[in-house]
Structure formats: structure tokens, C-alpha cells
Amino acid sequence: MKVKEVAELFDISIRTLHHYDQIGLLTPKDVTDAGYRVYSEDNLETLQQILFFRELGFPLKEIQTMMHNPSFNKKEAFILQRKMLIEKRNKLDKMIENIDKTLQHLMGETQYTYKERFENMNMKISQYEEEARHRWGNQAVDEVSSKLNNLSKDEQIELSDSWDNIFNKLASLRNHSPKSKEVQIEIKQWYDFLNENFSNYSLDAFYGLGQLYIQDERFTKHIDRYGEGLALFMSEAMKVFTVQQKRGHSDGHHD
């Protein structure tokens, strides 16, 4: 489908589709010689999920982070979105019922207590929304910040020293292949360090973190202070580590 057809199908503006393309959120599968964007069926499914996330209140930047996460799964996301939309529908039904009863009360038809009037006004964040953010969003990064803030000054210094040692050692190995034994030993140190001190990182989450090092300029800028190009080098090494560990687990399982 061309951009105009997609815009009409989803009832959104062509400008919106151009913006999604510009920020790398939804890139058309092809561009014709005449310069027309052409969207595939896979593109349309991606757009469908973007619009569902938007309807559920997720900002574009957060949607981009989640959908670019290597562990993001379209089917699982649709299931979660369905749960969130049903939950939203139930909330709206309760709020409509609340308004009806309030109007009846104001017209003197019924008595409606304050407790009854406000009991259906629960606006807390959906548990499914939290799950989506936890699995594919920035929550893991937020957890690290929270953990650091809860440590004593001495503990922060000790942790920072260990952190620096690992990054400095990796920076000194930048001329090696990310697949080399020396590099993989240090990357395992980083993986173990994160799991021991911050959160339980699965292999997929560790891989995703490595991708953030090169996708998010805040990470890249911070890591490259230890040595230019270190963020990209670590990202590649973390990818190798993930693949090798998964292969090892798979081989062990078959044995």
C-alpha cells in the first residue's frame, strides 16, 4: 500500500506517517523510483500496534523503545494490548454508570453517597501497562537508578570503582575481536556484575541493554567516556555473549 492508502485505511494523516518514518518508528518496506513509500503487511501490523499503544496513552518515545527491544514479540504485545483495552473499556463503563447515577442524584431521583460516587473513579496504572513497560521499556533502567540512590555513600563508591574497572578493562581490549576469549571473559564479568548488584538480567534483557548502548545517545556518550567506540564494541560483545550462552544452554539441554 502507498502512504495515502495507509492514511485512509487507518484514518490518520500522511504527515503522521512521514513523522513515524523520520523518527525510525515505522519505516516503509520500500520506496519506488518515483519516491512513493510502499508499506508491507508487516508494516501495517506494526502501525496497528503503534496506534493501539497511542490509544492506551504510551508516548511515542516509549513505544519506540519497546518495539525496538530485541525481546519484543508482536503476538504477546497484541495479547497485552487486548487486556489493556478491555480493562480501559470496563473503566469507561463504570465511569459512565457513575455519571448516570450522579445525574439522577442531582435531579433528586435517587440518593447517591460520596463513597458510591467516587468508588468507580480508580485511575491507577493498569497492571498490564506496567508489564509492557517492564518487559520492553525503560523500567530496567529506572530500577538501576533507584538501587543506586538507596545505597550508602561508601557502597556507591565501591560499586562505582568495580564498574570503572570493568569498563576500563574493556576499553583496553577494543582492538580485540568482540568474540575473543579475553573480551568474552570481561563481558561475563559485566553480566555477573549487573545480576549481582542491580536486577535479574535474562540473556534477552542483557542483549537488549547492549542495543540501548548504541541506540540511546545518553548511554553511548556515557560509555564512550572510557574510550571512543566502547559503546559499540560492548554492544557487539554482549550480542556474542548472548548467542554463545544460549547455544551452550541448548547444547546442555539436548545432552
Coordinates of N, CA and C in Angstrom, one line a residue:
M1 N 0.8 -1.2 0.0 CA 0.0 0.0 0.0 C 0.9 1.3 0.0
K2 N 0.4 2.3 -0.7 CA 1.1 3.6 -0.7 C 0.7 4.4 0.5
V3 N 1.4 5.4 0.8 CA 1.2 6.2 2.1 C -0.2 6.7 2.1
K4 N -0.8 7.2 1.0 CA -2.1 7.8 1.0 C -3.2 6.7 1.4
E5 N -3.0 5.5 0.8 CA -3.9 4.4 1.1 C -3.9 4.0 2.6
V6 N -2.6 4.0 3.1 CA -2.5 3.6 4.5 C -3.1 4.6 5.4
A7 N -2.9 5.9 5.1 CA -3.5 7.0 5.9 C -5.0 6.9 5.9
E8 N -5.6 6.6 4.7 CA -7.1 6.5 4.6 C -7.6 5.3 5.4
L9 N -6.8 4.1 5.3 CA -7.2 2.9 5.9 C -7.3 3.1 7.5
F10 N -6.3 3.7 8.0 CA -6.2 3.9 9.5 C -6.7 5.2 10.0
D11 N -7.2 6.0 9.0 CA -7.8 7.3 9.4 C -6.8 8.2 10.2
I12 N -5.5 8.2 9.7 CA -4.5 9.1 10.2 C -4.0 10.0 9.1
S13 N -3.2 11.0 9.4 CA -2.7 11.9 8.4 C -1.4 11.3 7.8
I14 N -1.2 11.8 6.5 CA 0.0 11.4 5.8 C 1.2 12.0 6.6
R15 N 1.0 13.2 7.2 CA 2.1 13.8 7.9 C 2.5 12.9 9.1
T16 N 1.6 12.3 9.8 CA 1.9 11.4 10.9 C 2.7 10.2 10.4
L17 N 2.4 9.6 9.3 CA 3.2 8.5 8.7 C 4.6 9.0 8.4
H18 N 4.7 10.2 7.8 CA 6.0 10.7 7.5 C 6.9 10.9 8.7
H19 N 6.2 11.3 9.8 CA 6.9 11.6 11.1 C 7.4 10.2 11.7
Y20 N 6.5 9.2 11.6 CA 6.9 7.9 12.1 C 8.1 7.4 11.4
D21 N 8.2 7.7 10.1 CA 9.3 7.2 9.3 C 10.6 8.0 9.6
Q22 N 10.4 9.3 9.8 CA 11.6 10.2 10.1 C 12.2 9.8 11.5
I23 N 11.4 9.4 12.5 CA 12.0 9.0 13.8 C 12.4 7.6 13.9
G24 N 12.2 6.8 12.8 CA 12.6 5.4 12.8 C 11.6 4.5 13.5
L25 N 10.4 5.0 13.7 CA 9.4 4.1 14.4 C 8.7 3.2 13.4
L26 N 8.4 3.7 12.2 CA 7.8 2.8 11.2 C 8.4 3.2 9.8
T27 N 9.3 2.3 9.4 CA 10.0 2.6 8.1 C 9.3 1.7 7.0
P28 N 8.8 2.4 6.0 CA 8.2 1.6 4.9 C 9.1 0.6 4.3
K29 N 8.6 -0.6 3.9 CA 9.4 -1.6 3.3 C 10.2 -1.2 2.1
D30 N 9.6 -0.3 1.3 CA 10.2 0.0 0.0 C 9.8 1.5 -0.3
V31 N 10.6 2.1 -1.2 CA 10.4 3.4 -1.8 C 10.5 3.3 -3.3
T32 N 9.5 3.6 -4.0 CA 9.6 3.4 -5.5 C 10.5 4.5 -6.1
D33 N 10.9 4.2 -7.4 CA 11.7 5.2 -8.1 C 11.2 6.6 -8.1
A34 N 9.8 6.6 -8.1 CA 9.2 7.9 -8.1 C 9.1 8.6 -6.7
G35 N 9.6 7.9 -5.7 CA 9.7 8.4 -4.3 C 8.5 8.1 -3.5
Y36 N 7.6 7.2 -3.9 CA 6.5 6.8 -3.1 C 6.8 5.7 -2.1
R37 N 6.4 6.0 -0.8 CA 6.6 5.0 0.2 C 5.6 3.8 0.0
V38 N 6.1 2.6 0.1 CA 5.3 1.4 0.0 C 5.3 0.6 1.3
Y39 N 4.2 0.3 1.8 CA 4.0 -0.3 3.1 C 3.6 -1.8 2.9
S40 N 4.4 -2.7 3.6 CA 4.1 -4.1 3.6 C 3.0 -4.5 4.6
E41 N 2.6 -5.8 4.5 CA 1.6 -6.2 5.5 C 2.2 -6.2 6.9
D42 N 3.5 -6.5 7.0 CA 4.2 -6.4 8.3 C 4.2 -5.0 8.8
N43 N 4.5 -4.0 7.9 CA 4.4 -2.6 8.3 C 3.0 -2.2 8.9
L44 N 2.0 -2.8 8.2 CA 0.6 -2.4 8.7 C 0.3 -3.0 10.1
E45 N 0.9 -4.2 10.4 CA 0.7 -4.8 11.7 C 1.4 -3.9 12.7
T46 N 2.6 -3.5 12.4 CA 3.4 -2.6 13.3 C 2.7 -1.3 13.5
L47 N 2.1 -0.7 12.5 CA 1.3 0.5 12.6 C 0.1 0.3 13.5
Q48 N -0.5 -0.9 13.4 CA -1.7 -1.2 14.2 C -1.3 -1.2 15.7
Q49 N -0.1 -1.8 16.0 CA 0.3 -1.9 17.4 C 0.7 -0.5 17.9
I50 N 1.3 0.3 17.0 CA 1.7 1.7 17.4 C 0.4 2.5 17.8
L51 N -0.6 2.4 17.0 CA -1.8 3.1 17.2 C -2.6 2.6 18.5
F52 N -2.5 1.3 18.7 CA -3.1 0.8 20.0 C -2.3 1.3 21.2
F53 N -1.0 1.3 21.1 CA -0.2 1.9 22.2 C -0.5 3.3 22.4
R54 N -0.7 4.1 21.3 CA -1.0 5.5 21.4 C -2.4 5.7 22.1
E55 N -3.4 4.8 21.7 CA -4.7 4.9 22.3 C -4.6 4.6 23.8
L56 N -3.7 3.8 24.2 CA -3.5 3.4 25.6 C -2.7 4.4 26.4
G57 N -2.2 5.5 25.7 CA -1.6 6.6 26.4 C -0.1 6.5 26.5
F58 N 0.6 5.6 25.7 CA 2.0 5.5 25.7 C 2.6 6.6 24.8
P59 N 3.6 7.3 25.2 CA 4.2 8.3 24.4 C 5.1 7.7 23.3
L60 N 5.3 8.4 22.2 CA 6.0 7.8 21.0 C 7.4 7.3 21.4
K61 N 8.1 8.0 22.2 CA 9.5 7.6 22.5 C 9.5 6.3 23.2
E62 N 8.5 6.1 24.1 CA 8.4 4.9 24.9 C 8.0 3.7 23.9
I63 N 7.1 4.0 23.0 CA 6.7 3.0 22.0 C 7.9 2.5 21.2
Q64 N 8.7 3.5 20.8 CA 9.9 3.2 20.0 C 10.8 2.3 20.8
T65 N 11.1 2.7 22.1 CA 12.0 1.9 22.9 C 11.5 0.4 23.0
M66 N 10.2 0.3 23.3 CA 9.6 -1.1 23.4 C 9.7 -1.9 22.1
M67 N 9.3 -1.3 21.0 CA 9.2 -2.0 19.8 C 10.5 -2.3 19.2
H68 N 11.6 -1.6 19.6 CA 12.9 -1.9 19.1 C 13.7 -2.8 20.0
N69 N 13.1 -3.2 21.1 CA 13.7 -4.1 22.1 C 13.8 -5.5 21.4
P70 N 14.9 -6.1 21.4 CA 15.1 -7.4 20.7 C 14.1 -8.5 21.2
S71 N 13.7 -8.3 22.5 CA 12.8 -9.3 23.1 C 11.3 -9.0 22.8
F72 N 11.0 -7.9 22.1 CA 9.7 -7.5 21.8 C 9.0 -8.6 20.9
N73 N 7.8 -9.0 21.2 CA 7.1 -10.0 20.5 C 5.7 -9.5 20.1
K74 N 5.4 -9.5 18.8 CA 4.2 -8.9 18.3 C 2.9 -9.6 18.9
K75 N 3.0 -10.9 18.9 CA 1.8 -11.6 19.4 C 1.5 -11.3 20.9
E76 N 2.6 -11.4 21.7 CA 2.5 -11.1 23.1 C 2.0 -9.7 23.3
A77 N 2.5 -8.8 22.5 CA 2.1 -7.4 22.6 C 0.6 -7.2 22.3
F78 N 0.1 -7.9 21.3 CA -1.3 -7.8 20.9 C -2.2 -8.4 22.1
I79 N -1.7 -9.5 22.7 CA -2.5 -10.0 23.8 C -2.5 -9.1 25.0
L80 N -1.4 -8.4 25.3 CA -1.4 -7.5 26.4 C -2.2 -6.2 26.0
Q81 N -2.1 -5.8 24.8 CA -3.0 -4.6 24.4 C -4.4 -4.9 24.5
R82 N -4.8 -6.2 24.2 CA -6.2 -6.6 24.3 C -6.7 -6.5 25.7
K83 N -5.8 -7.0 26.6 CA -6.1 -7.0 28.1 C -6.3 -5.5 28.5
M84 N -5.3 -4.6 28.1 CA -5.4 -3.2 28.5 C -6.6 -2.6 28.0
L85 N -7.0 -2.8 26.7 CA -8.2 -2.2 26.1 C -9.5 -2.7 26.8
I86 N -9.6 -4.0 27.2 CA -10.7 -4.5 27.9 C -10.8 -3.8 29.3
E87 N -9.6 -3.7 29.9 CA -9.6 -3.0 31.2 C -10.0 -1.5 31.1
K88 N -9.6 -0.9 30.0 CA -10.0 0.5 29.8 C -11.5 0.6 29.5
R89 N -12.0 -0.3 28.7 CA -13.4 -0.3 28.4 C -14.2 -0.5 29.7
N90 N -13.8 -1.4 30.6 CA -14.5 -1.6 31.9 C -14.5 -0.4 32.7
K91 N -13.3 0.3 32.7 CA -13.2 1.6 33.5 C -14.2 2.6 32.9
L92 N -14.3 2.7 31.6 CA -15.2 3.7 31.0 C -16.6 3.4 31.3
D93 N -17.0 2.1 31.2 CA -18.4 1.6 31.6 C -18.7 2.1 33.0
K94 N -17.8 1.9 33.9 CA -18.0 2.2 35.3 C -18.2 3.7 35.5
M95 N -17.4 4.5 34.7 CA -17.4 5.9 34.8 C -18.7 6.5 34.2
I96 N -19.2 5.8 33.1 CA -20.5 6.2 32.5 C -21.6 5.9 33.5
E97 N -21.6 4.8 34.2 CA -22.6 4.4 35.2 C -22.5 5.4 36.3
N98 N -21.3 5.8 36.7 CA -21.1 6.8 37.8 C -21.8 8.1 37.4
I99 N -21.6 8.6 36.2 CA -22.2 9.8 35.7 C -23.7 9.7 35.7
D100 N -24.3 8.6 35.2 CA -25.7 8.4 35.2 C -26.3 8.5 36.6
K101 N -25.7 7.9 37.6 CA -26.2 7.9 39.0 C -26.1 9.3 39.5
T102 N -25.0 10.0 39.2 CA -24.8 11.3 39.7 C -25.9 12.3 39.2
L103 N -26.2 12.1 37.9 CA -27.3 12.9 37.3 C -28.6 12.7 37.9
Q104 N -28.9 11.4 38.2 CA -30.1 11.0 38.9 C -30.2 11.6 40.3
H105 N -29.0 11.6 40.9 CA -28.9 12.2 42.3 C -29.2 13.7 42.2
L106 N -28.6 14.4 41.2 CA -28.7 15.9 41.1 C -30.2 16.3 40.8
M107 N -30.9 15.4 40.1 CA -32.3 15.6 39.7 C -33.2 15.2 40.8
G108 N -32.7 14.7 42.0 CA -33.5 14.3 43.1 C -34.2 13.0 42.9
E109 N -33.8 12.2 41.9 CA -34.4 10.9 41.7 C -33.9 9.8 42.7
T110 N -32.6 9.9 43.0 CA -32.1 8.9 43.9 C -31.1 9.6 44.9
Q111 N -30.8 8.9 45.9 CA -29.7 9.3 46.9 C -28.5 8.6 46.5
Y112 N -27.4 9.3 46.4 CA -26.1 8.8 46.0 C -25.0 9.3 46.9
T113 N -24.5 8.4 47.7 CA -23.5 8.8 48.7 C -22.1 9.2 48.0
Y114 N -21.3 9.9 48.8 CA -20.0 10.3 48.2 C -19.1 9.0 48.0
K115 N -19.3 8.1 48.9 CA -18.5 6.8 48.7 C -18.9 6.1 47.4
E116 N -20.2 6.0 47.1 CA -20.7 5.4 45.9 C -20.3 6.3 44.7
R117 N -20.3 7.6 44.8 CA -20.0 8.5 43.7 C -18.5 8.3 43.2
F118 N -17.6 8.1 44.2 CA -16.2 8.1 43.8 C -15.6 6.7 43.7
E119 N -16.3 5.7 44.1 CA -15.7 4.4 44.2 C -15.2 3.9 42.8
N120 N -15.9 4.3 41.7 CA -15.5 3.9 40.4 C -14.6 4.8 39.7
M121 N -13.9 5.7 40.4 CA -13.0 6.7 39.8 C -11.6 6.3 40.0
N122 N -11.3 5.0 40.1 CA -10.0 4.5 40.3 C -9.2 4.6 39.0
M123 N -8.1 5.5 39.0 CA -7.4 5.8 37.8 C -5.9 5.3 37.9
K124 N -5.7 4.3 38.8 CA -4.3 3.8 38.9 C -3.9 3.1 37.6
I125 N -2.6 3.0 37.4 CA -2.0 2.5 36.2 C -2.3 1.0 36.1
S126 N -2.7 0.6 34.9 CA -3.0 -0.8 34.6 C -1.8 -1.7 34.9
Q127 N -2.1 -2.9 35.5 CA -1.1 -3.9 35.7 C -0.5 -4.4 34.4
Y128 N -1.3 -4.4 33.3 CA -0.8 -4.8 32.0 C 0.1 -3.8 31.4
E129 N -0.2 -2.5 31.7 CA 0.7 -1.4 31.2 C 2.0 -1.5 31.9
E130 N 2.0 -1.8 33.2 CA 3.2 -2.0 33.9 C 4.0 -3.2 33.4
E131 N 3.3 -4.2 33.0 CA 4.0 -5.4 32.5 C 4.7 -5.1 31.2
A132 N 4.0 -4.3 30.3 CA 4.6 -3.9 29.0 C 5.8 -3.1 29.2
R133 N 5.7 -2.2 30.1 CA 6.9 -1.3 30.4 C 8.1 -2.1 31.0
H134 N 7.7 -3.1 31.8 CA 8.8 -3.9 32.5 C 9.5 -4.8 31.5
R135 N 8.7 -5.3 30.6 CA 9.3 -6.3 29.6 C 10.1 -5.6 28.5
W136 N 9.6 -4.5 28.0 CA 10.2 -3.9 26.8 C 10.6 -2.5 26.9
G137 N 10.3 -1.8 28.1 CA 10.5 -0.4 28.2 C 11.7 0.0 29.0
N138 N 11.7 1.2 29.6 CA 12.8 1.7 30.4 C 12.8 1.4 31.8
Q139 N 11.9 0.5 32.3 CA 11.8 0.2 33.7 C 13.1 -0.4 34.3
A140 N 13.8 -1.2 33.5 CA 15.0 -1.8 34.0 C 16.0 -0.7 34.2
V141 N 16.1 0.3 33.4 CA 17.0 1.4 33.6 C 16.6 2.2 34.9
D142 N 15.3 2.4 35.1 CA 14.8 3.1 36.3 C 15.2 2.3 37.5
E143 N 15.1 1.0 37.5 CA 15.4 0.2 38.6 C 16.9 0.3 39.0
V144 N 17.8 0.5 38.1 CA 19.2 0.7 38.4 C 19.4 2.0 39.1
S145 N 18.7 3.1 38.6 CA 18.9 4.4 39.3 C 18.3 4.3 40.7
S146 N 17.2 3.6 40.9 CA 16.6 3.5 42.2 C 17.5 2.8 43.1
K147 N 18.2 1.7 42.7 CA 19.1 0.9 43.5 C 20.3 1.7 43.9
L148 N 20.8 2.5 43.0 CA 22.0 3.4 43.3 C 21.6 4.4 44.4
N149 N 20.4 5.0 44.3 CA 20.0 6.0 45.2 C 19.8 5.5 46.6
N150 N 19.6 4.2 46.8 CA 19.3 3.6 48.1 C 20.6 3.1 48.8
L151 N 21.7 3.2 48.1 CA 23.0 2.7 48.7 C 23.6 3.8 49.5
S152 N 24.4 3.4 50.5 CA 25.2 4.4 51.3 C 26.3 5.0 50.4
K153 N 26.9 6.1 50.9 CA 28.0 6.7 50.1 C 29.1 5.7 49.8
D154 N 29.5 5.0 50.9 CA 30.7 4.1 50.7 C 30.3 3.0 49.8
E155 N 29.1 2.5 49.8 CA 28.6 1.4 48.9 C 28.6 1.9 47.5
Q156 N 28.2 3.2 47.3 CA 28.2 3.7 46.0 C 29.6 3.8 45.4
I157 N 30.5 4.3 46.2 CA 31.9 4.4 45.8 C 32.5 3.0 45.4
E158 N 32.3 2.0 46.3 CA 32.8 0.7 46.0 C 32.2 0.1 44.7
L159 N 30.9 0.3 44.5 CA 30.2 -0.1 43.3 C 30.8 0.6 42.1
S160 N 31.0 1.9 42.2 CA 31.5 2.7 41.1 C 32.9 2.3 40.7
D161 N 33.7 2.0 41.7 CA 35.1 1.5 41.4 C 35.1 0.2 40.6
S162 N 34.2 -0.7 41.0 CA 34.1 -2.0 40.3 C 33.6 -1.8 38.9
W163 N 32.6 -0.9 38.8 CA 32.1 -0.5 37.5 C 33.2 0.0 36.6
D164 N 34.0 1.0 37.1 CA 35.1 1.6 36.4 C 36.1 0.6 35.9
N165 N 36.4 -0.3 36.8 CA 37.4 -1.3 36.5 C 37.0 -2.2 35.3
I166 N 35.8 -2.6 35.3 CA 35.3 -3.4 34.2 C 35.3 -2.6 32.9
F167 N 34.8 -1.4 32.9 CA 34.8 -0.5 31.7 C 36.2 -0.2 31.2
N168 N 37.1 0.1 32.1 CA 38.4 0.4 31.7 C 39.1 -0.8 31.1
K169 N 38.9 -2.0 31.6 CA 39.5 -3.2 31.1 C 38.9 -3.5 29.7
L170 N 37.6 -3.3 29.5 CA 37.0 -3.5 28.2 C 37.5 -2.5 27.2
A171 N 37.7 -1.2 27.7 CA 38.2 -0.2 26.8 C 39.6 -0.5 26.3
S172 N 40.4 -1.2 27.2 CA 41.8 -1.6 26.8 C 41.8 -2.7 25.8
L173 N 40.7 -3.4 25.6 CA 40.6 -4.6 24.7 C 39.9 -4.2 23.4
R174 N 39.6 -2.9 23.2 CA 38.9 -2.5 22.0 C 39.5 -3.0 20.7
N175 N 40.8 -3.2 20.7 CA 41.5 -3.6 19.4 C 41.4 -5.1 19.2
H176 N 40.7 -5.8 20.1 CA 40.5 -7.3 20.0 C 39.1 -7.5 19.3
S177 N 38.9 -8.7 18.9 CA 37.6 -9.1 18.3 C 36.6 -9.2 19.5
P178 N 35.4 -8.8 19.3 CA 34.4 -9.0 20.4 C 34.2 -10.5 20.7
K179 N 34.6 -11.3 19.8 CA 34.4 -12.8 20.0 C 35.6 -13.4 20.8
S180 N 36.7 -12.6 20.9 CA 37.9 -13.2 21.6 C 37.6 -13.6 23.0
K181 N 38.4 -14.6 23.4 CA 38.2 -15.1 24.8 C 38.4 -14.1 25.9
E182 N 39.4 -13.2 25.7 CA 39.7 -12.1 26.7 C 38.5 -11.2 26.8
V183 N 37.9 -10.8 25.7 CA 36.8 -9.9 25.7 C 35.5 -10.6 26.3
Q184 N 35.3 -11.8 26.0 CA 34.1 -12.5 26.5 C 34.2 -12.8 28.0
I185 N 35.4 -13.0 28.5 CA 35.6 -13.1 30.0 C 35.2 -11.8 30.7
E186 N 35.6 -10.7 30.1 CA 35.2 -9.4 30.7 C 33.7 -9.1 30.6
I187 N 33.2 -9.5 29.4 CA 31.7 -9.2 29.3 C 30.9 -10.1 30.2
K188 N 31.4 -11.3 30.5 CA 30.8 -12.1 31.5 C 30.9 -11.5 32.9
Q189 N 32.0 -10.8 33.2 CA 32.2 -10.1 34.4 C 31.1 -9.0 34.5
W190 N 30.8 -8.3 33.4 CA 29.8 -7.2 33.3 C 28.4 -7.8 33.6
Y191 N 28.1 -9.0 32.9 CA 26.8 -9.7 33.1 C 26.6 -10.1 34.5
D192 N 27.7 -10.7 35.1 CA 27.6 -11.1 36.5 C 27.4 -9.9 37.5
F193 N 28.2 -8.8 37.2 CA 28.1 -7.6 38.0 C 26.7 -7.0 38.0
L194 N 26.1 -7.0 36.9 CA 24.7 -6.4 36.8 C 23.7 -7.3 37.5
N195 N 23.8 -8.6 37.4 CA 22.9 -9.6 38.1 C 23.1 -9.6 39.6
E196 N 24.4 -9.4 40.0 CA 24.6 -9.4 41.5 C 24.2 -8.1 42.2
N197 N 24.3 -7.0 41.4 CA 24.1 -5.7 42.1 C 22.8 -5.0 41.7
F198 N 22.2 -5.3 40.6 CA 21.0 -4.5 40.2 C 19.8 -5.3 40.0
S199 N 19.7 -6.2 39.0 CA 18.5 -6.8 38.7 C 18.8 -8.2 38.1
N200 N 17.8 -9.1 38.0 CA 18.0 -10.3 37.4 C 17.9 -10.2 35.9
Y201 N 19.0 -10.0 35.2 CA 19.0 -9.9 33.8 C 19.0 -11.2 33.1
S202 N 17.9 -11.4 32.3 CA 17.9 -12.6 31.4 C 18.9 -12.3 30.3
L203 N 19.2 -13.3 29.5 CA 20.1 -13.2 28.4 C 19.5 -12.2 27.4
D204 N 18.2 -12.3 27.1 CA 17.5 -11.4 26.2 C 17.6 -9.9 26.7
A205 N 17.4 -9.7 28.0 CA 17.5 -8.4 28.6 C 18.9 -7.8 28.5
F206 N 19.9 -8.7 28.7 CA 21.3 -8.3 28.5 C 21.6 -7.9 27.1
Y207 N 21.1 -8.7 26.2 CA 21.2 -8.3 24.7 C 20.6 -7.0 24.5
G208 N 19.4 -6.8 25.0 CA 18.6 -5.6 24.8 C 19.4 -4.4 25.4
L209 N 20.0 -4.5 26.5 CA 20.8 -3.5 27.1 C 21.9 -3.1 26.2
G210 N 22.6 -4.1 25.6 CA 23.7 -3.8 24.7 C 23.2 -3.0 23.5
Q211 N 22.0 -3.2 23.0 CA 21.4 -2.5 21.9 C 21.1 -1.0 22.3
L212 N 20.7 -0.8 23.6 CA 20.5 0.5 24.1 C 21.7 1.3 24.1
Y213 N 22.9 0.7 24.3 CA 24.2 1.4 24.3 C 24.4 2.1 23.0
I214 N 23.9 1.6 21.9 CA 24.2 2.3 20.6 C 22.9 3.0 20.1
Q215 N 21.7 2.7 20.7 CA 20.5 3.3 20.2 C 20.2 4.6 21.0
D216 N 20.6 4.6 22.2 CA 20.3 5.8 23.1 C 21.6 6.6 23.3
E217 N 21.6 7.8 22.8 CA 22.8 8.6 22.8 C 23.3 8.9 24.2
R218 N 22.4 8.9 25.2 CA 22.8 9.1 26.6 C 23.8 8.0 27.1
F219 N 23.4 6.7 26.7 CA 24.3 5.6 27.0 C 25.6 5.7 26.3
T220 N 25.5 5.9 25.0 CA 26.7 6.0 24.1 C 27.7 7.0 24.7
K221 N 27.2 8.2 25.0 CA 28.0 9.3 25.4 C 28.7 8.9 26.7
H222 N 27.9 8.3 27.7 CA 28.5 8.0 29.0 C 29.6 6.9 28.8
I223 N 29.3 5.9 28.1 CA 30.2 4.7 27.9 C 31.5 5.1 27.2
D224 N 31.3 5.9 26.1 CA 32.5 6.3 25.3 C 33.4 7.3 26.0
R225 N 33.0 7.7 27.2 CA 34.0 8.5 28.0 C 35.2 7.6 28.5
Y226 N 34.9 6.3 28.5 CA 36.0 5.4 28.9 C 36.9 5.1 27.7
G227 N 36.5 5.4 26.5 CA 37.2 5.1 25.3 C 36.3 5.2 24.1
E228 N 36.7 6.0 23.1 CA 35.9 6.2 21.9 C 35.5 4.9 21.2
G229 N 34.3 4.7 21.0 CA 33.8 3.5 20.3 C 33.5 2.3 21.2
L230 N 33.7 2.6 22.6 CA 33.5 1.5 23.5 C 32.0 1.0 23.5
A231 N 31.1 1.9 23.4 CA 29.6 1.5 23.5 C 29.3 0.5 22.3
L232 N 29.8 0.8 21.1 CA 29.5 -0.1 20.0 C 30.3 -1.4 20.2
F233 N 31.5 -1.4 20.7 CA 32.3 -2.6 21.0 C 31.6 -3.5 22.0
M234 N 31.1 -2.8 23.1 CA 30.4 -3.6 24.2 C 29.1 -4.2 23.6
S235 N 28.4 -3.4 22.8 CA 27.2 -3.9 22.3 C 27.4 -5.2 21.4
E236 N 28.4 -5.2 20.6 CA 28.8 -6.3 19.8 C 29.2 -7.5 20.7
A237 N 30.0 -7.2 21.7 CA 30.5 -8.3 22.6 C 29.3 -8.9 23.4
M238 N 28.4 -8.1 23.8 CA 27.2 -8.6 24.5 C 26.3 -9.4 23.7
K239 N 26.2 -9.1 22.4 CA 25.5 -9.9 21.4 C 26.1 -11.3 21.3
V240 N 27.4 -11.3 21.1 CA 28.2 -12.5 21.0 C 28.0 -13.4 22.3
F241 N 28.1 -12.8 23.4 CA 27.9 -13.5 24.7 C 26.5 -14.1 24.8
T242 N 25.5 -13.3 24.4 CA 24.1 -13.9 24.5 C 24.0 -15.1 23.6
V243 N 24.4 -15.0 22.4 CA 24.3 -16.1 21.4 C 25.0 -17.3 21.9
Q244 N 26.3 -17.1 22.4 CA 27.1 -18.3 22.9 C 26.5 -18.9 24.1
Q245 N 25.9 -18.1 25.0 CA 25.3 -18.6 26.2 C 24.0 -19.4 25.9
K246 N 23.2 -18.9 25.0 CA 22.0 -19.6 24.6 C 22.4 -20.9 23.9
R247 N 23.4 -20.9 23.0 CA 23.8 -22.1 22.3 C 24.3 -23.1 23.3
G248 N 25.0 -22.6 24.3 CA 25.5 -23.6 25.4 C 24.4 -24.2 26.2
H249 N 23.4 -23.4 26.5 CA 22.3 -23.9 27.3 C 21.5 -24.9 26.4
S250 N 21.4 -24.6 25.1 CA 20.7 -25.5 24.2 C 21.4 -26.8 24.1
D251 N 22.7 -26.8 24.0 CA 23.5 -28.0 23.8 C 23.4 -28.8 25.1
G252 N 23.5 -28.1 26.2 CA 23.4 -28.8 27.5 C 22.0 -29.5 27.7
H253 N 21.0 -28.8 27.2 CA 19.6 -29.4 27.3 C 19.5 -30.7 26.5
H254 N 20.1 -30.7 25.3 CA 20.0 -31.9 24.5 C 20.8 -33.0 25.1
D255 N 21.9 -32.7 25.8 CA 22.7 -33.7 26.4 C 21.9 -34.4 27.5

